[in-house]
Short mmCIF file of C-alpha atoms and ligand atoms in Angstrom, two decimals:
data_model
loop_
_atom_site.label_atom_id
_atom_site.label_comp_id
_atom_site.label_asym_id
_atom_site.label_seq_id
_atom_site.Cartn_x
_atom_site.Cartn_y
_atom_site.Cartn_z
CA UNK Y 1 10.29 43.93 28.02
CA UNK Y 2 12.90 44.20 25.30
CA UNK Y 3 13.16 41.45 22.74
CA UNK Y 4 16.82 40.63 22.40
CA UNK Y 5 18.50 41.97 19.33
CA UNK Y 6 21.72 40.28 20.31
CA UNK Y 7 20.46 37.46 22.46
CA UNK Y 8 23.64 35.46 21.93
CA UNK Y 9 25.90 37.71 24.01
CA UNK Y 10 24.61 38.71 27.38
CA UNK Y 11 25.29 38.66 31.12
CA UNK Y 12 22.24 38.93 33.39
CA UNK Y 13 21.52 38.70 37.11
CA UNK Y 14 18.77 36.11 36.74
CA UNK Y 15 17.77 33.69 34.00
CA UNK Y 16 14.30 32.17 34.23
CA UNK Y 17 13.60 29.14 32.08
CA UNK Y 18 9.91 29.10 31.22
CA UNK Y 19 7.52 31.99 30.58
CA UNK Y 20 4.36 30.36 31.94
CA UNK Y 21 2.47 31.73 34.94
CA UNK Y 22 5.30 30.72 37.27
CA UNK Y 23 8.16 32.33 35.33
CA UNK Y 24 6.38 35.51 34.28
CA UNK Y 25 4.70 35.81 37.70
CA UNK Y 26 8.13 35.54 39.33
CA UNK Y 27 9.56 38.33 37.14
CA UNK Y 28 6.56 40.59 37.89
CA UNK Y 29 6.65 39.83 41.60
CA UNK Y 30 10.39 40.54 41.79
CA UNK Y 31 9.79 43.98 40.26
CA UNK Y 32 6.92 44.66 42.67
CA UNK Y 33 9.41 44.01 45.47
CA UNK Y 34 11.96 46.40 44.04
CA UNK Y 35 14.36 43.94 42.38
CA UNK Y 36 16.41 46.09 40.02
CA UNK Y 37 18.58 43.42 38.36
CA UNK Y 38 18.46 42.20 34.79
CA UNK Y 39 16.27 39.19 33.95
CA UNK Y 40 16.42 36.90 30.93
CA UNK Y 41 13.30 34.83 30.19
CA UNK Y 42 14.07 31.76 28.07
CA UNK Y 43 11.00 30.05 26.66
CA UNK Y 44 10.51 27.15 24.24
CA UNK Y 45 7.11 28.42 23.07
CA UNK Y 46 6.47 31.29 20.67
CA UNK Y 47 5.23 33.60 23.41
CA UNK Y 48 4.45 33.78 27.12
CA UNK Y 49 1.78 31.48 28.54
CA UNK Y 50 2.95 27.89 28.93
CA UNK Y 51 -0.03 25.77 29.89
CA UNK Y 52 -2.12 28.95 30.22
CA UNK Y 53 -1.47 30.07 26.66
CA UNK Y 54 -3.78 30.90 23.79
CA UNK Y 55 -3.59 29.41 20.31
CA UNK Y 56 -3.72 31.86 17.40
CA UNK Y 57 -3.81 31.13 13.67
CA UNK Y 58 -1.94 32.67 10.79
CA UNK Y 59 -4.86 31.99 8.44
CA UNK Y 60 -7.50 33.51 10.72
CA UNK Y 61 -6.57 36.73 12.51
CA UNK Y 62 -9.53 36.85 14.90
CA UNK Y 63 -9.23 33.24 16.07
CA UNK Y 64 -8.21 32.76 19.72
CA UNK Y 65 -8.39 29.43 21.53
CA UNK Y 66 -7.46 28.80 25.16
CA UNK Y 67 -6.14 25.36 24.39
CA UNK Y 68 -4.61 24.49 27.80
CA UNK Y 69 -6.06 25.81 31.05
CA UNK Y 70 -9.45 27.42 30.35
CA UNK Y 71 -9.43 29.37 33.64
CA UNK Y 72 -7.34 30.22 36.69
CA UNK Y 73 -8.54 28.14 39.65
CA UNK Y 74 -7.89 29.08 43.27
CA UNK Y 75 -8.68 27.20 46.47
CA UNK Y 76 -9.72 30.52 48.08
CA UNK Y 77 -9.65 34.22 47.21
CA UNK Y 78 -5.99 35.27 46.83
CA UNK Y 79 -4.53 36.61 50.06
CA UNK Y 80 -1.38 38.48 51.16
CA UNK Y 81 1.47 38.74 48.62
CA UNK Y 82 -0.47 36.60 46.12
CA UNK Y 83 -3.30 39.16 46.22
CA UNK Y 84 -0.74 41.94 45.67
CA UNK Y 85 0.26 40.26 42.43
CA UNK Y 86 -3.26 39.25 41.35
CA UNK Y 87 -5.50 42.16 42.36
CA UNK Y 88 -3.93 44.73 40.00
CA UNK Y 89 -4.91 42.40 37.14
CA UNK Y 90 -8.52 42.47 38.36
CA UNK Y 91 -8.40 46.27 38.72
CA UNK Y 92 -7.06 46.63 35.17
CA UNK Y 93 -9.68 44.24 33.75
CA UNK Y 94 -7.01 41.75 32.62
CA UNK Y 95 -8.79 39.04 34.62
CA UNK Y 96 -12.39 38.71 35.68
CA UNK Y 97 -14.33 36.13 37.67
CA UNK Y 98 -15.15 33.17 35.44
CA UNK Y 99 -18.94 32.88 35.55
CA UNK Y 100 -19.12 30.42 32.65
CA UNK Y 101 -21.50 27.53 33.24
CA UNK Y 102 -19.88 24.21 34.23
CA UNK Y 103 -21.95 21.05 33.79
CA UNK Y 104 -21.33 17.34 34.31
CA UNK Y 105 -21.94 14.52 31.84
CA UNK Y 106 -22.53 10.91 32.90
CA UNK Y 107 -21.31 7.74 31.17
CA UNK Y 108 -24.78 7.36 29.65
CA UNK Y 109 -24.65 10.86 28.22
CA UNK Y 110 -27.01 12.51 30.76
CA UNK Y 111 -26.47 16.00 32.13
CA UNK Y 112 -25.57 15.81 35.84
CA UNK Y 113 -23.74 17.93 38.44
CA UNK Y 114 -20.04 18.38 37.66
CA UNK Y 115 -17.72 16.01 39.56
CA UNK Y 116 -15.92 17.25 42.66
CA UNK Y 117 -12.52 18.43 41.56
CA UNK Y 118 -9.97 20.86 43.10
CA UNK Y 119 -10.05 22.91 39.88
CA UNK Y 120 -13.75 23.58 40.41
CA UNK Y 121 -13.96 24.03 44.16
CA UNK Y 122 -12.85 27.61 44.77
CA UNK Y 123 -13.00 30.90 42.87
CA UNK Y 124 -12.17 30.84 39.17
CA UNK Y 125 -11.03 33.65 36.92
CA UNK Y 126 -10.61 34.14 33.17
CA UNK Y 127 -8.04 36.14 31.29
CA UNK Y 128 -9.47 39.03 29.23
CA UNK Y 129 -9.70 38.67 26.34
CA UNK Y 130 -7.81 35.37 26.62
CA UNK Y 131 -5.81 33.33 29.10
CA UNK Y 132 -2.51 34.49 27.61
CA UNK Y 133 -3.39 38.08 28.60
CA UNK Y 134 -2.19 37.31 32.14
CA UNK Y 135 1.36 36.08 31.42
CA UNK Y 136 1.62 38.87 28.83
CA UNK Y 137 0.66 41.43 31.50
CA UNK Y 138 3.27 39.97 33.87
CA UNK Y 139 5.92 40.31 31.16
CA UNK Y 140 4.99 44.00 30.75
CA UNK Y 141 5.15 44.46 34.52
CA UNK Y 142 8.63 42.91 34.52
CA UNK Y 143 9.82 46.08 32.78
CA UNK Y 144 12.54 47.05 30.37
CA UNK Y 145 15.34 45.32 32.29
CA UNK Y 146 13.72 41.99 31.40
CA UNK Y 147 14.56 40.42 28.09
CA UNK Y 148 12.92 37.46 26.43
CA UNK Y 149 14.17 34.79 24.08
CA UNK Y 150 11.22 32.80 22.72
CA UNK Y 151 11.13 29.72 20.54
CA UNK Y 152 14.21 28.25 22.12
CA UNK Y 153 14.18 25.02 24.15
CA UNK Y 154 17.11 24.81 26.55
CA UNK Y 155 18.47 21.28 26.58
CA UNK Y 156 21.90 21.85 28.08
CA UNK Y 157 23.05 23.73 31.19
CA UNK Y 158 26.58 24.50 32.34
CA UNK Y 159 27.85 26.11 35.51
CA UNK Y 160 31.27 27.75 35.35
CA UNK Y 161 33.04 30.11 37.76
CA UNK Y 162 29.79 31.05 39.51
CA UNK Y 163 27.84 31.64 36.29
CA UNK Y 164 25.03 29.65 34.69
CA UNK Y 165 26.00 29.43 31.02
CA UNK Y 166 23.70 28.91 28.04
CA UNK Y 167 24.37 28.35 24.38
CA UNK Y 168 26.11 31.26 22.69
CA UNK Y 169 27.71 33.57 25.21
CA UNK Y 170 24.78 34.08 27.54
CA UNK Y 171 25.37 33.84 31.27
CA UNK Y 172 23.36 34.41 34.43
CA UNK Y 173 24.38 34.77 38.07
CA UNK Y 174 21.26 32.88 39.20
CA UNK Y 175 18.90 30.48 37.53
CA UNK Y 176 15.25 29.61 38.11
CA UNK Y 177 13.69 26.62 36.40
CA UNK Y 178 9.89 26.63 36.13
CA UNK Y 179 8.87 23.45 34.28
CA UNK Y 180 10.73 20.49 35.74
CA UNK Y 181 11.85 18.72 32.55
CA UNK Y 182 15.41 19.99 33.03
CA UNK Y 183 15.46 18.28 36.41
CA UNK Y 184 13.43 15.12 35.78
CA UNK Y 185 14.53 11.82 34.20
CA UNK Y 186 11.33 11.63 32.14
CA UNK Y 187 12.91 14.04 29.65
CA UNK Y 188 15.43 11.35 28.69
CA UNK Y 189 12.86 9.16 26.91
CA UNK Y 190 10.35 11.85 26.00
CA UNK Y 191 12.78 14.29 24.43
CA UNK Y 192 15.64 11.91 23.65
CA UNK Y 193 18.05 13.83 25.92
CA UNK Y 194 21.21 11.97 27.00
CA UNK Y 195 21.13 13.23 30.60
CA UNK Y 196 19.18 15.32 33.13
CA UNK Y 197 20.64 18.77 32.35
CA UNK Y 198 20.55 20.18 35.88
CA UNK Y 199 22.16 17.05 37.31
CA UNK Y 200 24.99 17.19 34.78
CA UNK Y 201 25.58 20.89 35.43
CA UNK Y 202 26.09 20.47 39.19
CA UNK Y 203 27.82 17.19 40.09
CA UNK Y 204 26.58 15.17 43.07
CA UNK Y 205 27.69 16.43 46.55
CA UNK Y 206 28.57 19.96 45.35
CA UNK Y 207 25.19 21.26 46.58
CA UNK Y 208 23.45 18.96 49.09
CA UNK Y 209 20.23 21.02 48.88
CA UNK Y 210 20.09 20.57 45.12
CA UNK Y 211 20.88 16.85 45.51
CA UNK Y 212 17.86 16.47 47.80
CA UNK Y 213 15.67 18.55 45.47
CA UNK Y 214 16.65 16.51 42.41
CA UNK Y 215 16.04 13.23 44.24
CA UNK Y 216 12.55 14.43 45.21
CA UNK Y 217 11.78 15.71 41.73
CA UNK Y 218 12.73 12.37 40.18
CA UNK Y 219 10.03 10.71 42.35
CA UNK Y 220 7.27 12.86 40.86
CA UNK Y 221 4.84 11.30 38.45
CA UNK Y 222 3.86 13.06 35.27
CA UNK Y 223 0.43 13.20 33.73
CA UNK Y 224 -0.25 13.89 30.09
CA UNK Y 225 -3.26 15.43 28.36
CA UNK Y 226 -3.99 15.21 24.64
CA UNK Y 227 -6.11 18.22 23.75
CA UNK Y 228 -7.99 18.01 20.46
CA UNK Y 229 -8.90 21.43 19.06
CA UNK Y 230 -11.89 21.81 16.74
CA UNK Y 231 -13.43 24.75 14.91
CA UNK Y 232 -17.23 24.66 14.70
CA UNK Y 233 -19.32 26.88 12.45
CA UNK Y 234 -21.49 29.64 13.97
CA UNK Y 235 -23.68 28.25 16.67
CA UNK Y 236 -26.50 30.07 18.45
CA UNK Y 237 -27.34 27.54 21.20
CA UNK Y 238 -26.73 28.60 24.78
CA UNK Y 239 -23.77 26.41 25.65
CA UNK Y 240 -21.79 25.73 28.83
CA UNK Y 241 -18.18 26.86 29.14
CA UNK Y 242 -16.93 23.54 30.55
CA UNK Y 243 -18.45 20.07 30.31
CA UNK Y 244 -16.83 17.75 32.85
CA UNK Y 245 -17.24 14.01 32.49
CA UNK Y 246 -18.03 12.07 35.65
CA UNK Y 247 -15.38 9.59 36.83
CA UNK Y 248 -17.21 6.69 35.16
CA UNK Y 249 -17.63 8.67 31.95
CA UNK Y 250 -13.92 9.60 31.97
CA UNK Y 251 -13.06 5.91 32.23
CA UNK Y 252 -15.43 5.00 29.42
CA UNK Y 253 -14.45 7.73 26.98
CA UNK Y 254 -10.86 8.56 28.01
CA UNK Y 255 -11.83 12.22 28.12
CA UNK Y 256 -11.72 14.52 31.15
CA UNK Y 257 -13.73 17.51 29.91
CA UNK Y 258 -14.72 19.59 26.92
CA UNK Y 259 -14.23 23.34 26.88
CA UNK Y 260 -16.07 25.73 24.60
CA UNK Y 261 -14.58 29.02 23.51
CA UNK Y 262 -16.92 31.33 21.58
CA UNK Y 263 -15.22 33.51 18.99
CA UNK Y 264 -16.13 37.15 18.24
CA UNK Y 265 -18.02 36.08 15.12
CA UNK Y 266 -19.99 33.36 16.98
CA UNK Y 267 -17.95 30.47 15.62
CA UNK Y 268 -16.99 28.04 18.34
CA UNK Y 269 -13.71 26.55 19.40
CA UNK Y 270 -14.01 23.22 21.18
CA UNK Y 271 -11.10 21.80 23.15
CA UNK Y 272 -11.42 18.16 24.16
CA UNK Y 273 -9.14 17.29 27.08
CA UNK Y 274 -8.13 13.72 26.29
CA UNK Y 275 -6.66 11.42 28.96
CA UNK Y 276 -3.41 9.60 28.28
CA UNK Y 277 -3.47 5.79 28.03
CA UNK Y 278 0.10 5.29 29.22
CA UNK Y 279 1.68 4.42 25.85
CA UNK Y 280 5.38 5.36 25.94
CA UNK Y 281 5.93 8.83 24.46
CA UNK Y 282 9.16 9.26 22.53
CA UNK Y 283 10.11 11.53 19.63
CA UNK Y 284 9.45 8.53 17.34
CA UNK Y 285 6.09 7.45 18.82
CA UNK Y 286 4.54 10.89 19.27
CA UNK Y 287 3.27 11.52 15.69
CA UNK Y 288 1.35 8.21 15.71
CA UNK Y 289 -0.06 8.87 19.18
CA UNK Y 290 -1.34 12.29 18.08
CA UNK Y 291 -3.24 10.70 15.18
CA UNK Y 292 -4.67 7.94 17.38
CA UNK Y 293 -5.91 10.47 19.93
CA UNK Y 294 -7.52 12.58 17.26
CA UNK Y 295 -9.51 9.74 15.74
CA UNK Y 296 -10.45 8.25 19.14
CA UNK Y 297 -11.68 11.58 20.51
CA UNK Y 298 -13.62 12.55 17.36
CA UNK Y 299 -15.42 9.22 17.52
CA UNK Y 300 -16.36 9.76 21.19
CA UNK Y 301 -17.79 13.20 20.42
CA UNK Y 302 -20.64 11.68 18.40
CA UNK Y 303 -22.03 10.38 21.66
CA UNK Y 304 -20.78 13.10 24.00
CA UNK Y 305 -22.35 16.03 22.14
CA UNK Y 306 -25.87 14.57 21.97
CA UNK Y 307 -27.30 16.85 24.70
CA UNK Y 308 -26.44 19.84 22.46
CA UNK Y 309 -28.27 19.10 19.15
CA UNK Y 310 -26.86 22.09 17.22
CA UNK Y 311 -23.30 21.09 18.12
CA UNK Y 312 -23.93 17.40 17.46
CA UNK Y 313 -25.35 18.22 14.03
CA UNK Y 314 -22.40 20.45 13.18
CA UNK Y 315 -19.81 17.84 14.24
CA UNK Y 316 -19.21 16.45 10.72
CA UNK Y 317 -18.42 20.02 9.58
CA UNK Y 318 -16.08 20.73 12.49
CA UNK Y 319 -12.56 21.37 11.29
CA UNK Y 320 -9.71 19.80 13.20
CA UNK Y 321 -6.93 22.13 14.31
CA UNK Y 322 -4.82 19.25 15.56
CA UNK Y 323 -3.96 17.78 18.93
CA UNK Y 324 -1.72 19.44 21.50
CA UNK Y 325 0.16 17.29 24.01
CA UNK Y 326 0.43 18.83 27.46
CA UNK Y 327 2.62 17.39 30.17
CA UNK Y 328 2.41 18.15 33.85
CA UNK Y 329 4.11 16.67 36.83
CA UNK Y 330 1.64 15.34 39.31
CA UNK Y 331 3.05 16.38 42.60
CA UNK Y 332 0.14 15.22 44.73
CA UNK Y 333 2.22 12.56 46.49
CA UNK Y 334 5.62 14.24 46.31
CA UNK Y 335 5.40 18.01 45.89
CA UNK Y 336 8.73 19.79 46.16
CA UNK Y 337 8.86 21.34 49.66
CA UNK Y 338 9.20 25.11 49.82
CA UNK Y 339 12.44 24.66 51.80
CA UNK Y 340 14.00 23.29 48.59
CA UNK Y 341 12.72 26.05 46.30
CA UNK Y 342 16.00 27.92 46.46
CA UNK Y 343 19.35 26.10 46.52
CA UNK Y 344 21.78 28.81 47.56
CA UNK Y 345 25.11 26.98 47.04
CA UNK Y 346 24.47 26.65 43.29
CA UNK Y 347 22.16 29.70 42.93
CA UNK Y 348 19.37 27.72 41.39
CA UNK Y 349 15.70 27.83 42.25
CA UNK Y 350 12.41 26.25 41.27
CA UNK Y 351 8.96 27.61 40.80
CA UNK Y 352 5.80 26.33 39.18
CA UNK Y 353 2.62 24.50 40.10
CA UNK Y 354 4.60 21.49 41.34
CA UNK Y 355 5.90 23.21 44.49
CA UNK Y 356 4.18 22.27 47.77
CA UNK Y 357 1.49 24.61 49.02
CA UNK Y 358 -2.13 25.49 48.47
CA UNK Y 359 -3.24 25.25 44.86
CA UNK Y 360 -0.51 22.93 43.63
CA UNK Y 361 -1.24 21.49 40.20
CA UNK Y 362 -3.20 24.59 39.26
CA UNK Y 363 -2.77 28.27 38.46
CA UNK Y 364 -2.84 29.27 42.12
CA UNK Y 365 0.10 26.96 42.91
CA UNK Y 366 2.21 28.36 40.07
CA UNK Y 367 1.56 31.95 41.18
CA UNK Y 368 1.99 31.22 44.89
CA UNK Y 369 5.35 29.57 44.24
CA UNK Y 370 6.38 32.64 42.21
CA UNK Y 371 5.60 35.14 44.97
CA UNK Y 372 7.21 32.87 47.58
CA UNK Y 373 10.42 32.58 45.57
CA UNK Y 374 10.46 36.32 44.84
CA UNK Y 375 10.32 36.94 48.59
CA UNK Y 376 13.33 34.68 49.11
CA UNK Y 377 15.34 36.23 46.29
CA UNK Y 378 14.90 39.89 47.21
C1 FAD X 1 -5.03 20.83 29.71
C2 FAD X 1 -4.83 21.62 30.98
C3 FAD X 1 -5.93 22.11 31.67
C4 FAD X 1 -5.74 22.86 32.84
N1 FAD X 1 -6.83 23.36 33.49
C5 FAD X 1 -6.66 24.18 34.55
C6 FAD X 1 -7.78 24.80 35.19
O1 FAD X 1 -8.93 24.59 34.82
N2 FAD X 1 -7.52 25.63 36.25
C7 FAD X 1 -6.24 25.88 36.70
O2 FAD X 1 -6.06 26.65 37.63
N3 FAD X 1 -5.19 25.27 36.12
C8 FAD X 1 -5.37 24.44 35.08
N4 FAD X 1 -4.30 23.83 34.49
C9 FAD X 1 -2.99 23.97 35.13
C10 FAD X 1 -2.35 25.32 34.82
O3 FAD X 1 -2.31 25.50 33.44
C11 FAD X 1 -0.95 25.29 35.39
O4 FAD X 1 -1.01 25.07 36.78
C12 FAD X 1 -0.16 26.56 35.17
O5 FAD X 1 -0.36 27.09 33.90
C13 FAD X 1 1.30 26.18 35.40
O6 FAD X 1 2.15 27.26 35.17
P1 FAD X 1 3.72 27.01 35.31
O7 FAD X 1 4.39 28.28 35.01
O8 FAD X 1 3.99 26.33 36.60
O9 FAD X 1 4.05 25.91 34.21
P2 FAD X 1 3.96 26.03 32.63
O10 FAD X 1 2.79 26.80 32.21
O11 FAD X 1 4.09 24.63 32.12
O12 FAD X 1 5.26 26.87 32.25
C14 FAD X 1 6.52 26.30 32.09
C15 FAD X 1 7.11 26.90 30.83
O13 FAD X 1 8.47 26.49 30.74
C16 FAD X 1 8.75 26.23 29.40
N5 FAD X 1 9.88 25.31 29.41
C17 FAD X 1 9.97 24.13 30.07
N6 FAD X 1 11.17 23.56 29.85
C18 FAD X 1 11.84 24.41 29.03
C19 FAD X 1 13.13 24.37 28.43
N7 FAD X 1 13.95 23.33 28.63
N8 FAD X 1 13.51 25.42 27.64
C20 FAD X 1 12.68 26.49 27.43
N9 FAD X 1 11.44 26.55 27.96
C21 FAD X 1 11.03 25.52 28.75
C22 FAD X 1 7.49 25.62 28.83
O14 FAD X 1 7.42 25.77 27.43
C23 FAD X 1 6.42 26.42 29.57
O15 FAD X 1 6.01 27.55 28.82
C24 FAD X 1 -4.45 23.09 33.33
C25 FAD X 1 -3.34 22.59 32.63
C26 FAD X 1 -3.53 21.86 31.47
C27 FAD X 1 -2.33 21.34 30.72
#
């Protein structure tokens, strides 16, 4: 992939907003199918990954923390076109089966079996060395006719004379949106946007397919996770990879799970996946909510880490690396049907883990939607 030297003046065949698993998987899958057009990846984050990204630190070059998804969960071994995208990563050692121990923790702090959860039911894989290795590999596979513009959140879309237009003089014949913020009214409050950008770009009745898709998307609920990241000193205990709280424990502590990420020098990264309490999130309220989550979760850890004495003892020394807010639509009741993934009249498509199909809400769903859309586009 070429990083744009002149990213402000460009015409491409396809713009993809979002370089998570869905967006990068789509670009890689299109190339596998022989798509020869130009692709522009537009991503708000500093690099590829989205919710499967890895946190690095300027002050600590060896530090790597998988601070969103700790693994790629599938409902079954990848099959068909999904396997064609996934298996080369296994062959190249970019992913491997995740054999990390998963344990459960009850509301009284006892070790129990992990709760039943779709993320734990089928095969799981890990990126090597980190989760971000996978989207990075997809970007490489997307080739030199793919360009990326990172660190730029798109908040406005225009459609003119058959082109999708972005700020500056960048235009694309077709557009794929991977996260659904640009299509969902929740962005109005959360990001302080004046309108739903995709709705404003294509007025009602111009594209009946898109009208139906947008109506369905607006019915989707969103869930939020507040992930506290901590650095622990060297620790020699044998520790699980994931500690899942039982349903009762989740209710009591407001925490879904804790994920441990051992560093090369035996220090430990701990990511606490905190559950949202429903307080309205706006640009003004967010800083206070981040602080509240941090202090609430740190307090809960005193009790939650008791089964691991070395960790519990080291807790006062653990350094906070802040809280990351993750948002995800929860499409369980209203996933976007595959028939609405591509809206031909306005040349706009959707992919991501919120599209109907096996594995929605998890890595498998994002990748499956990418290969399905690639098949429609080529
Ligand atoms: C805390 C957490 C734990 C998880 N655990 C697991 C697990 O154990 N197993 C599993 O399989 N899955 C897990 N998941 C889910 C998994 O991470 C997702 O299913 C998958 O990463 C979704 O990929 P995606 O491409 O659909 O979306 P995303 O990764 O969200 O990618 C969308 C991208 O679009 C970008 N974007 C959105 N809007 C704009 C805009 N306007 N301008 C520019 N860029 C934009 C975003 O920055 C993002 O990078 C977890 C997710 C979270 C948050």
